CSV table of C-alpha atoms in Angstrom, one decimal:
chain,number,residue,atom,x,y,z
A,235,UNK,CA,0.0,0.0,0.0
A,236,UNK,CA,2.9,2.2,1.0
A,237,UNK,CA,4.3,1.8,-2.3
A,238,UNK,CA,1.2,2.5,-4.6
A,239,UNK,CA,0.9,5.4,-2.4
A,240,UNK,CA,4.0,7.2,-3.1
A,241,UNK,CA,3.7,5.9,-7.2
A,242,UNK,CA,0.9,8.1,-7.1
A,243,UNK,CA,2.4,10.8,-5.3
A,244,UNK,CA,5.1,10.9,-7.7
A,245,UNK,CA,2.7,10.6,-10.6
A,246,UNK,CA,1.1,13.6,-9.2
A,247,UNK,CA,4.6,15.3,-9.1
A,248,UNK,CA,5.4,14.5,-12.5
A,249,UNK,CA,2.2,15.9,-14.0
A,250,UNK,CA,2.7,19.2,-12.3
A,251,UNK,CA,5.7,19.4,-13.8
A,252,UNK,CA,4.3,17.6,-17.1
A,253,UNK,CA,1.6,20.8,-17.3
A,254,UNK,CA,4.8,23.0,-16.4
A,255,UNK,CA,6.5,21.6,-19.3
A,256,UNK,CA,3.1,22.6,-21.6
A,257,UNK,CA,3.5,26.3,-20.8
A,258,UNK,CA,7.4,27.0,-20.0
A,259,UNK,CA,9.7,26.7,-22.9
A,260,UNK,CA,13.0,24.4,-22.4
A,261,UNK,CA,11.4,22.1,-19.7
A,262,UNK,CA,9.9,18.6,-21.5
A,263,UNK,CA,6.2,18.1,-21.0
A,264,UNK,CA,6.1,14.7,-22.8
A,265,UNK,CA,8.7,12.8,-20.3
A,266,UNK,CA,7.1,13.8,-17.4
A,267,UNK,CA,3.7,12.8,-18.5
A,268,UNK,CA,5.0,9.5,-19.4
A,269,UNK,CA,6.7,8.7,-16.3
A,270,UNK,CA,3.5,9.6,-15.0
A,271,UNK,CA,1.7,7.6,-16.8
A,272,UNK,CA,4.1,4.9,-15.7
A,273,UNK,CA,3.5,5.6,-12.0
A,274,UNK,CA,-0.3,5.9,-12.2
A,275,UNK,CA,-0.5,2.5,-14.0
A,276,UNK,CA,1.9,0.8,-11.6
A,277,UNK,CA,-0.7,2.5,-8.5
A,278,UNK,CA,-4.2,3.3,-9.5
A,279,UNK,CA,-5.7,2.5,-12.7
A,280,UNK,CA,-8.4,5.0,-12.5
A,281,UNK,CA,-5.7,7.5,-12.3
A,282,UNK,CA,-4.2,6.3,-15.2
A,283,UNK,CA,-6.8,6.1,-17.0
A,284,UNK,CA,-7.8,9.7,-16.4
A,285,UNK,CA,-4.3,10.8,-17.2
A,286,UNK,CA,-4.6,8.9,-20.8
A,287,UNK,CA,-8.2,10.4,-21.7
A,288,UNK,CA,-7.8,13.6,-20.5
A,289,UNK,CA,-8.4,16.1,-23.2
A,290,UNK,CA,-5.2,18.4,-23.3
A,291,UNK,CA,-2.3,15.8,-21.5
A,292,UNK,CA,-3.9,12.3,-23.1
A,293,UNK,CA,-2.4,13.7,-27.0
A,294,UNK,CA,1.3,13.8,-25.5
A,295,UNK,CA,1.0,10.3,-23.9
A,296,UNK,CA,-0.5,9.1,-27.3
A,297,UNK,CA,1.7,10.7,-29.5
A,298,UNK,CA,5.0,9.6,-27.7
A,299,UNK,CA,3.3,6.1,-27.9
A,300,UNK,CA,2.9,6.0,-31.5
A,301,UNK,CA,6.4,7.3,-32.8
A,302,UNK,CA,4.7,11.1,-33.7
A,303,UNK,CA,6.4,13.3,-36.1
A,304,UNK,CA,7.3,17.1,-36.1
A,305,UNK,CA,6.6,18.3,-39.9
A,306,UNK,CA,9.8,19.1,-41.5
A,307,UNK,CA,8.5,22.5,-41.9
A,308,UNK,CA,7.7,23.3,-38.6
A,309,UNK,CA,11.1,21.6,-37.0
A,310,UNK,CA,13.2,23.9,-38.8
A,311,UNK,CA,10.9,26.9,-37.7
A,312,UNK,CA,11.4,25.9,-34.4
A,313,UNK,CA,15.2,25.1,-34.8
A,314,UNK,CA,15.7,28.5,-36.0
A,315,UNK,CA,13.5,30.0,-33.0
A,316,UNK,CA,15.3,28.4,-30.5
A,317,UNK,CA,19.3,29.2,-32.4
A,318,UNK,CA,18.1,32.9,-32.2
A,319,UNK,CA,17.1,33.3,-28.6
A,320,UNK,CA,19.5,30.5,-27.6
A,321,UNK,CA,22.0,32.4,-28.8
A,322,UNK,CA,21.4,36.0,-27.5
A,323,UNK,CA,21.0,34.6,-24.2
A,324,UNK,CA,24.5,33.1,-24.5
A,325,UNK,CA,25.8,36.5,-25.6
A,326,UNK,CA,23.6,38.1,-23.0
A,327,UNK,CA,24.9,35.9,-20.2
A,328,UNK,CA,29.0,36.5,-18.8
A,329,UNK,CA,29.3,32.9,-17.1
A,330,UNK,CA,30.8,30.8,-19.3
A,331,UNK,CA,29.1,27.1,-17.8
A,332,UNK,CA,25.5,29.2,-18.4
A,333,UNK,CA,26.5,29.9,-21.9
A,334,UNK,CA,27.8,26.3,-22.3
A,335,UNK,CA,24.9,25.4,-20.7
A,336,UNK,CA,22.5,26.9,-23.0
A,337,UNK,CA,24.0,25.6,-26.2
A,338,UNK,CA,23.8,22.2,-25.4
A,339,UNK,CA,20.5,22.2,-24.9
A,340,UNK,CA,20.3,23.6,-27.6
A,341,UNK,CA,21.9,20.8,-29.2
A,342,UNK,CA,20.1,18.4,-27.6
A,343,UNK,CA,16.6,20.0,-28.7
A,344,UNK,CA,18.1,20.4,-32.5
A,345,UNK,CA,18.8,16.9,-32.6
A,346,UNK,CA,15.6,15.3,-30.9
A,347,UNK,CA,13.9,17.5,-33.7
A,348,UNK,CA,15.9,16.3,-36.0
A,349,UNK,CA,15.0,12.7,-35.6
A,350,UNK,CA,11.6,13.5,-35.0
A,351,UNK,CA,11.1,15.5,-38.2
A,352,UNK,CA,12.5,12.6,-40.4
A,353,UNK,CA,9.9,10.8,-42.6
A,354,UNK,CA,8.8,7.1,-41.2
A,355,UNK,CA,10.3,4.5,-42.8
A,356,UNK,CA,8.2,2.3,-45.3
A,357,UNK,CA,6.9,-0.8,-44.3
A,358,UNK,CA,8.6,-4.0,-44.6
A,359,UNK,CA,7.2,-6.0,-47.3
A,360,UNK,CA,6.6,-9.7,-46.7
Protein backbone atom coordinates (compact mmCIF):
# COMPACT_ATOMS: atom_id res chain seq x y z
CA UNK A 1 0.00 0.00 0.00
CA UNK A 2 2.88 2.23 1.02
CA UNK A 3 4.28 1.76 -2.25
CA UNK A 4 1.20 2.51 -4.61
CA UNK A 5 0.89 5.37 -2.44
CA UNK A 6 4.04 7.15 -3.13
CA UNK A 7 3.71 5.93 -7.19
CA UNK A 8 0.93 8.13 -7.06
CA UNK A 9 2.44 10.85 -5.26
CA UNK A 10 5.12 10.94 -7.75
CA UNK A 11 2.70 10.63 -10.58
CA UNK A 12 1.13 13.59 -9.21
CA UNK A 13 4.56 15.28 -9.15
CA UNK A 14 5.39 14.46 -12.52
CA UNK A 15 2.18 15.95 -13.99
CA UNK A 16 2.66 19.19 -12.32
CA UNK A 17 5.74 19.39 -13.83
CA UNK A 18 4.35 17.58 -17.14
CA UNK A 19 1.62 20.80 -17.26
CA UNK A 20 4.77 23.03 -16.35
CA UNK A 21 6.52 21.57 -19.28
CA UNK A 22 3.15 22.58 -21.63
CA UNK A 23 3.52 26.33 -20.80
CA UNK A 24 7.40 27.00 -20.04
CA UNK A 25 9.69 26.71 -22.94
CA UNK A 26 12.97 24.38 -22.36
CA UNK A 27 11.45 22.14 -19.74
CA UNK A 28 9.92 18.62 -21.52
CA UNK A 29 6.19 18.05 -20.95
CA UNK A 30 6.13 14.74 -22.83
CA UNK A 31 8.65 12.82 -20.28
CA UNK A 32 7.08 13.80 -17.40
CA UNK A 33 3.74 12.80 -18.48
CA UNK A 34 5.00 9.50 -19.39
CA UNK A 35 6.70 8.68 -16.32
CA UNK A 36 3.48 9.56 -14.98
CA UNK A 37 1.67 7.61 -16.80
CA UNK A 38 4.06 4.90 -15.69
CA UNK A 39 3.50 5.62 -11.99
CA UNK A 40 -0.35 5.88 -12.19
CA UNK A 41 -0.51 2.48 -14.02
CA UNK A 42 1.92 0.78 -11.60
CA UNK A 43 -0.67 2.49 -8.48
CA UNK A 44 -4.21 3.28 -9.51
CA UNK A 45 -5.72 2.50 -12.72
CA UNK A 46 -8.36 5.03 -12.55
CA UNK A 47 -5.70 7.46 -12.34
CA UNK A 48 -4.16 6.29 -15.23
CA UNK A 49 -6.77 6.08 -16.96
CA UNK A 50 -7.83 9.69 -16.42
CA UNK A 51 -4.26 10.80 -17.19
CA UNK A 52 -4.64 8.86 -20.81
CA UNK A 53 -8.16 10.40 -21.67
CA UNK A 54 -7.85 13.58 -20.54
CA UNK A 55 -8.35 16.05 -23.25
CA UNK A 56 -5.19 18.44 -23.28
CA UNK A 57 -2.32 15.81 -21.49
CA UNK A 58 -3.94 12.31 -23.13
CA UNK A 59 -2.42 13.68 -26.96
CA UNK A 60 1.25 13.82 -25.51
CA UNK A 61 1.04 10.28 -23.90
CA UNK A 62 -0.52 9.14 -27.31
CA UNK A 63 1.73 10.71 -29.54
CA UNK A 64 5.03 9.56 -27.73
CA UNK A 65 3.30 6.08 -27.86
CA UNK A 66 2.87 5.96 -31.47
CA UNK A 67 6.36 7.33 -32.85
CA UNK A 68 4.73 11.07 -33.74
CA UNK A 69 6.41 13.31 -36.07
CA UNK A 70 7.28 17.10 -36.11
CA UNK A 71 6.62 18.25 -39.94
CA UNK A 72 9.79 19.05 -41.48
CA UNK A 73 8.52 22.53 -41.92
CA UNK A 74 7.69 23.32 -38.62
CA UNK A 75 11.10 21.64 -37.00
CA UNK A 76 13.15 23.93 -38.82
CA UNK A 77 10.90 26.89 -37.67
CA UNK A 78 11.38 25.89 -34.38
CA UNK A 79 15.21 25.13 -34.78
CA UNK A 80 15.73 28.50 -36.01
CA UNK A 81 13.47 30.04 -32.99
CA UNK A 82 15.33 28.40 -30.46
CA UNK A 83 19.29 29.19 -32.38
CA UNK A 84 18.14 32.86 -32.21
CA UNK A 85 17.09 33.30 -28.58
CA UNK A 86 19.52 30.47 -27.64
CA UNK A 87 21.97 32.42 -28.82
CA UNK A 88 21.37 36.01 -27.52
CA UNK A 89 20.98 34.58 -24.17
CA UNK A 90 24.50 33.06 -24.51
CA UNK A 91 25.76 36.52 -25.64
CA UNK A 92 23.65 38.14 -23.01
CA UNK A 93 24.88 35.91 -20.20
CA UNK A 94 29.01 36.50 -18.82
CA UNK A 95 29.33 32.88 -17.13
CA UNK A 96 30.84 30.76 -19.27
CA UNK A 97 29.07 27.14 -17.83
CA UNK A 98 25.55 29.20 -18.42
CA UNK A 99 26.51 29.87 -21.87
CA UNK A 100 27.77 26.26 -22.27
CA UNK A 101 24.88 25.38 -20.74
CA UNK A 102 22.49 26.86 -23.03
CA UNK A 103 23.96 25.60 -26.24
CA UNK A 104 23.82 22.20 -25.36
CA UNK A 105 20.48 22.16 -24.89
CA UNK A 106 20.27 23.63 -27.62
CA UNK A 107 21.91 20.84 -29.23
CA UNK A 108 20.12 18.37 -27.59
CA UNK A 109 16.61 20.01 -28.72
CA UNK A 110 18.05 20.39 -32.54
CA UNK A 111 18.84 16.93 -32.55
CA UNK A 112 15.62 15.30 -30.89
CA UNK A 113 13.91 17.55 -33.66
CA UNK A 114 15.88 16.27 -36.05
CA UNK A 115 15.01 12.69 -35.60
CA UNK A 116 11.63 13.50 -34.99
CA UNK A 117 11.06 15.49 -38.23
CA UNK A 118 12.51 12.64 -40.42
CA UNK A 119 9.85 10.79 -42.59
CA UNK A 120 8.77 7.13 -41.17
CA UNK A 121 10.30 4.51 -42.83
CA UNK A 122 8.23 2.34 -45.26
CA UNK A 123 6.86 -0.82 -44.32
CA UNK A 124 8.62 -4.05 -44.58
CA UNK A 125 7.23 -6.04 -47.27
CA UNK A 126 6.63 -9.74 -46.68
Amino acid sequence: MILRVAFAAAGLLLVGLGVLGIMLPGLPATPFLLLAAYCFARSFPRLHRWLVTHPWLGPYIEGARSGWRVPRKQALQTIAVLWISMGISAWLIDRWWVRGLLLSIAAGVTIFLERRSRPAPPPQER
